[in-house]
Coordinates of C-alpha atoms and ligand atoms in Angstrom, one line a residue:
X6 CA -19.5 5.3 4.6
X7 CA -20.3 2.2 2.3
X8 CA -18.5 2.9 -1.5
X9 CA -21.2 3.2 -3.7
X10 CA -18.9 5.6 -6.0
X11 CA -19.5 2.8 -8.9
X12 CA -23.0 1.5 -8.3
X13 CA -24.3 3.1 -11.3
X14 CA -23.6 2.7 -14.8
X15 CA -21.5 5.5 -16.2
X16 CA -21.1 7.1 -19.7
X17 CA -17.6 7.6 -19.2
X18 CA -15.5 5.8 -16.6
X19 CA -12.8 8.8 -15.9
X20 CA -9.3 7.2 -14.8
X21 CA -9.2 6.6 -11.3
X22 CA -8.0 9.6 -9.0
X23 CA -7.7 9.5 -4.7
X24 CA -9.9 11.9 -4.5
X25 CA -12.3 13.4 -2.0
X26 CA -15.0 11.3 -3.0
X27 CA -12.7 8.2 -2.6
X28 CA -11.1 9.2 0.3
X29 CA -14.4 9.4 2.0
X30 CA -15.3 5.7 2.0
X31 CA -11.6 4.3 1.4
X32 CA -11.8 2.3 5.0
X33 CA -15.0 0.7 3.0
X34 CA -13.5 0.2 -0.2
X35 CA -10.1 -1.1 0.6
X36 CA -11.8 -3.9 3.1
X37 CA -14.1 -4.8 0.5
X38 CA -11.7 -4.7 -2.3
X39 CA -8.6 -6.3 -1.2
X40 CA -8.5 -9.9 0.6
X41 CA -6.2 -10.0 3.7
X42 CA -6.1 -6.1 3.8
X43 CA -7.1 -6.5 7.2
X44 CA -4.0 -8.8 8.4
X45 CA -1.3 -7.0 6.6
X46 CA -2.2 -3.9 8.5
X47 CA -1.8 -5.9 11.4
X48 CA 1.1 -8.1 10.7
X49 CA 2.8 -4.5 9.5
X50 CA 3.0 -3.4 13.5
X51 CA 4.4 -6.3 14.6
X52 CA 6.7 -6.0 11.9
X53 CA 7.8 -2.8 13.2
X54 CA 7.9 -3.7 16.4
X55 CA 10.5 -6.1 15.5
X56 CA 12.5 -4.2 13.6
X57 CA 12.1 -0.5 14.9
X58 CA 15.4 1.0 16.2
X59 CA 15.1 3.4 18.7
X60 CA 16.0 7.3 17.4
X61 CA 15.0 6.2 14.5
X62 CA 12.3 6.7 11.7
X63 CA 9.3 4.7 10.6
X64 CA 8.5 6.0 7.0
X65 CA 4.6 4.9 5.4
X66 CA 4.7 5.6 1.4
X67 CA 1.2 6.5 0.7
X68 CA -0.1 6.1 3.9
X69 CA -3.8 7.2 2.8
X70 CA -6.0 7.2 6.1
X71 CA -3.0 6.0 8.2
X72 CA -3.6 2.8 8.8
X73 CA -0.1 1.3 8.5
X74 CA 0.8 3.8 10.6
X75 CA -1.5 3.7 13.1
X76 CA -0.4 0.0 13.4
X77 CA 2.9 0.4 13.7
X78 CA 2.5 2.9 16.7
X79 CA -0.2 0.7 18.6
X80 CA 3.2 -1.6 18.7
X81 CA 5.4 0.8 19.4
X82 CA 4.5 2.9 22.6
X83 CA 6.6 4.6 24.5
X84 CA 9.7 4.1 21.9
X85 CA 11.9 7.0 20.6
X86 CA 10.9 6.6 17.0
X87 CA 9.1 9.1 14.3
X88 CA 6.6 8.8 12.7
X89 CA 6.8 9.7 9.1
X90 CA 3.2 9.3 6.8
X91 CA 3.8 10.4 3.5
X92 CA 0.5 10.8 0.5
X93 CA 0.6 13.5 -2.5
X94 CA -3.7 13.6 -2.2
X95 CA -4.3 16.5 -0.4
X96 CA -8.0 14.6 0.4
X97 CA -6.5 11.4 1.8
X98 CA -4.2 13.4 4.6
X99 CA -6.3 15.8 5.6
X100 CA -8.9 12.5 6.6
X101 CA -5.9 11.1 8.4
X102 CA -4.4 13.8 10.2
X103 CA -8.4 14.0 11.7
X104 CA -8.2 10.7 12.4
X105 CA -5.1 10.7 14.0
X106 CA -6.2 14.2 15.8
X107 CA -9.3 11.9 17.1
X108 CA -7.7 9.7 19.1
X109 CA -6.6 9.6 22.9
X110 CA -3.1 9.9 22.9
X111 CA -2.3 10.1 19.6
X112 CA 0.8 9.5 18.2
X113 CA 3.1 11.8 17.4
X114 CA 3.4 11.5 13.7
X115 CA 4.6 13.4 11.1
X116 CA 2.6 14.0 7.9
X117 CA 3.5 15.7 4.6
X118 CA 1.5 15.8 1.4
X119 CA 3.9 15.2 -1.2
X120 CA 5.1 12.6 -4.2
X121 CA 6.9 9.7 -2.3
X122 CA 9.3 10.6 -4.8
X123 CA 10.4 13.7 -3.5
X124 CA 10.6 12.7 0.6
X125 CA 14.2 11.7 1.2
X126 CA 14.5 8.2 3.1
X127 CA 17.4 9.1 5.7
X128 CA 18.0 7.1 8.9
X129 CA 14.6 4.5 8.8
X130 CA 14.5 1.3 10.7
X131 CA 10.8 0.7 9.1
X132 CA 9.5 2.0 5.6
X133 CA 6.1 0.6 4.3
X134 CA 5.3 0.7 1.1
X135 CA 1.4 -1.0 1.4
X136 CA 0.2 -0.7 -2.0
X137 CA 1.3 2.2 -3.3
X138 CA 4.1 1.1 -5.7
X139 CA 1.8 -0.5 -8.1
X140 CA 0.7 3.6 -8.9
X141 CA 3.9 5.2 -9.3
X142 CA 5.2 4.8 -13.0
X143 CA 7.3 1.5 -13.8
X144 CA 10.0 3.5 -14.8
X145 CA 10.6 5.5 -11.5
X146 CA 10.0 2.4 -9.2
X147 CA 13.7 1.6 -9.5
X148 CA 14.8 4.9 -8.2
X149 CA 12.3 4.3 -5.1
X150 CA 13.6 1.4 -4.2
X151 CA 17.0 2.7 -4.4
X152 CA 16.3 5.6 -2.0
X153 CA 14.2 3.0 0.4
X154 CA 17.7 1.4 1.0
X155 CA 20.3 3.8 0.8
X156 CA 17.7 5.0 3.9
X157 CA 17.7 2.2 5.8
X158 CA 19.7 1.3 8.6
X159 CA 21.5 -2.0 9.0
X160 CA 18.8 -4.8 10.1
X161 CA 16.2 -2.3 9.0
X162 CA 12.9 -3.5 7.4
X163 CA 10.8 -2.7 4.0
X164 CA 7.3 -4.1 3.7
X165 CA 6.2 -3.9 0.2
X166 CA 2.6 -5.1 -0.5
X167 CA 1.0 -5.3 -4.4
X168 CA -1.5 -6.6 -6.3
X169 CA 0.8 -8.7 -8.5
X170 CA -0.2 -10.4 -11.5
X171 CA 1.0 -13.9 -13.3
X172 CA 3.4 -14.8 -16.4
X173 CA 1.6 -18.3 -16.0
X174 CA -1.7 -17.5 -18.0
X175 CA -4.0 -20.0 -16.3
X176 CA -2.9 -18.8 -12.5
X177 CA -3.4 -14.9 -13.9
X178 CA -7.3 -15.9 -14.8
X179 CA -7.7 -18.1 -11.4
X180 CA -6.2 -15.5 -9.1
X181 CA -8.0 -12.5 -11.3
X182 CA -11.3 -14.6 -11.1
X183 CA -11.1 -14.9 -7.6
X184 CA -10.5 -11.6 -6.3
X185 CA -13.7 -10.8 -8.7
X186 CA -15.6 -13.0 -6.3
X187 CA -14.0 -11.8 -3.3
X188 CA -15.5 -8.8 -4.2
X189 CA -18.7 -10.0 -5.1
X190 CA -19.1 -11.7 -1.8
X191 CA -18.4 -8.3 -0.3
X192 CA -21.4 -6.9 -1.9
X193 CA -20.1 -5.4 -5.1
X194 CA -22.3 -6.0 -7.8
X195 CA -20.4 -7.3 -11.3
X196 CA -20.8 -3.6 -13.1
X197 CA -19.2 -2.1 -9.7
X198 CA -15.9 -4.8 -10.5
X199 CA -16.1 -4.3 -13.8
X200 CA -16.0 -0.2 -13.8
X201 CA -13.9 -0.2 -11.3
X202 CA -11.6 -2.9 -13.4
X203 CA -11.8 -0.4 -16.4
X204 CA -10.9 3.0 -13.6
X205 CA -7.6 1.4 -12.4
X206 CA -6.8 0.2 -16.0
X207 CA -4.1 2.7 -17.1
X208 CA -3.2 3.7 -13.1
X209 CA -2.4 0.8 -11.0
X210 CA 0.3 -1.5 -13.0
X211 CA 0.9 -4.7 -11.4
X212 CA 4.0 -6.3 -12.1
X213 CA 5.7 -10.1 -11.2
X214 CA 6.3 -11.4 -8.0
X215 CA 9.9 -12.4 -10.3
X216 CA 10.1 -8.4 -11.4
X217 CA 9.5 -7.1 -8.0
X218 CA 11.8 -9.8 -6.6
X219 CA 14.5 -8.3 -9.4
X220 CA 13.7 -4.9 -8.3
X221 CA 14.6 -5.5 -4.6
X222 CA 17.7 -7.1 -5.5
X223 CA 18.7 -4.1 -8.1
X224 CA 18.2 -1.7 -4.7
X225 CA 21.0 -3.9 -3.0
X226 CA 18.7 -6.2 -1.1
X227 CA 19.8 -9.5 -0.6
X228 CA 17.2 -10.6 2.1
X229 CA 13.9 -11.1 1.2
X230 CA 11.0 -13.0 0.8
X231 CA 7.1 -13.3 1.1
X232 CA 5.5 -13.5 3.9
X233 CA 1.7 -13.0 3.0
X234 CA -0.1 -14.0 -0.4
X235 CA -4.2 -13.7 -0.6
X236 CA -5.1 -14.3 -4.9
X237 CA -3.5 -11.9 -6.5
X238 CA -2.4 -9.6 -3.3
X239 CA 1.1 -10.3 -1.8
X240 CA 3.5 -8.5 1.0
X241 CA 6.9 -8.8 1.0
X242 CA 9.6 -8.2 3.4
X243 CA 13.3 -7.1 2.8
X244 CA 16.1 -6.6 5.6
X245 CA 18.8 -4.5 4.9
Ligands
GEK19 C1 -3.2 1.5 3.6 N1 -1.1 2.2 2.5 O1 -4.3 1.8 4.1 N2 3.2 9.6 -3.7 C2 2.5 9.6 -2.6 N3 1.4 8.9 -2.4 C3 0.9 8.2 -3.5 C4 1.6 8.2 -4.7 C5 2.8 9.0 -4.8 N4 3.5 9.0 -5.9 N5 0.9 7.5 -5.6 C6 -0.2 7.0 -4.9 N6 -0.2 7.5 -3.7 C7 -2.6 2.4 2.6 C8 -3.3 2.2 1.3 S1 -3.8 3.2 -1.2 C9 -4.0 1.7 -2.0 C10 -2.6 2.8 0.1 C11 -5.2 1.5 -2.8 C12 -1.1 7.2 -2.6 C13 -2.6 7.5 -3.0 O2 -3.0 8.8 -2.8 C14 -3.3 6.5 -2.0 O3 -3.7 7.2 -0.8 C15 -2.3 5.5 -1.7 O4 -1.1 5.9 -2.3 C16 -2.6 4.1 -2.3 O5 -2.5 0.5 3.9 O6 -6.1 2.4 -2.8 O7 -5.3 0.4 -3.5

């Protein structure tokens, strides 16, 4: 279903919620909205399959439709890991676990609608955090990390992805003007960007590449770096 959600001009542009109404076109909107969406999913399975320990878990942090997830178990078959897909909107998982109930041998994977906050990281090879950090508050991201790693097992992996934003002023306005035609280019028309823009205002903070890169050393990282960067979109990944 193609987002239309903010085709028309609107008295008051409420703050942006993962509702049922986004839920329903989110494959749509994410591909349209986010450059290299498409090959971080990807790259995220072979990721996992690098770094998956067997009897172990593999934990996606606002997994939404499931797509990181789904990823990482087209690369894992056959291997003794769980499957753990965690969102607190009740509309986004109940879309994945049909999706997931859809397919031919689906996976086996675990899904709980809850704050990422509350799910206890304990023995993970994997955890995927695919833009989903830049919603929880700044001052609890610490404390997410922090669990992330105490949860990881030696040579485990986190993949972080963001929409990151610039201290330098003149790369902030080339990325940010970029991704607006991206988006135009993907068939958004400018008042779609701009009410969107004006939606994700107060909810989805972007902070640093240097801030996140602080943040993953705070937790106790030491290994890290980037391995994907599209404008302002960029994945990380940290070995334990
Ligand atoms: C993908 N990873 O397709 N606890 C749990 N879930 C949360 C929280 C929270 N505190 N905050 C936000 N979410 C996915 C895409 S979308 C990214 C992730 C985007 C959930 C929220 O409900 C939504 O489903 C997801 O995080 C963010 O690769 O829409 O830009």
């Amino acid at each position: 279903m193609r987002d239309n959600i903010y085709a028309d001009a609107l008295a008051n542009v409420a703050e942006f919620r993962f509702d049922e109404q986004v839920a329903a076109v989110f494959p749509d909107m994410i591909q349209r909205s986010v450059p290299g969406y498409g090959n971080i999913i990807a790259m995220t399975g072979l990721i996992a399959e690098r770094h998956a320990q067997d009897n172990t878990r593999c934990y996606d942090l606002g997994c939404s439709l499931g797509a990181s997830t789904l990823a990482m178990a087209a690369r894992l078959p056959q291997r003794a890991v769980q499957f753990i897909a965690v969102d607190n909107s009740p509309a986004m998982l109940d879309r994945c676990r049909d999706a997931i109930s859809s397919l031919d041998n689906a996976p086996d994977i675990t899904l709980l609608c809850d704050d990422l906050q509350n799910v206890p990281i304990a023995n993970a090879s994997v955890v995927v955090l695919n833009f989903t950090l830049q919603f929880v508050p700044l001052a609890e991201r610490d404390a997410v990390l922090g669990n992330i790693y105490n949860g990881l097992q030696p040579g485990g992996a986190l993949v972080l992805s963001e929409k990151i934003r610039f201290e330098n002023p003149v790369m902030q306005e080339l990325t940010t003007d970029l991704h607006h035609a991206f988006k135009i280019a993907n068939g958004y028309s400018a008042l779609e960007v701009s009410q969107k823009r004006n939606a994700l205002e107060n909810v989805l903070i972007p902070e640093t590449l240097a801030g996140h890169e602080e943040r993953l050393r705070r937790a106790g990282f030491r290994n890290f770096g980037a391995w994907f960067q599209c404008f302002n979109f960029l994945s990380l990944v940290a070995i334990k």
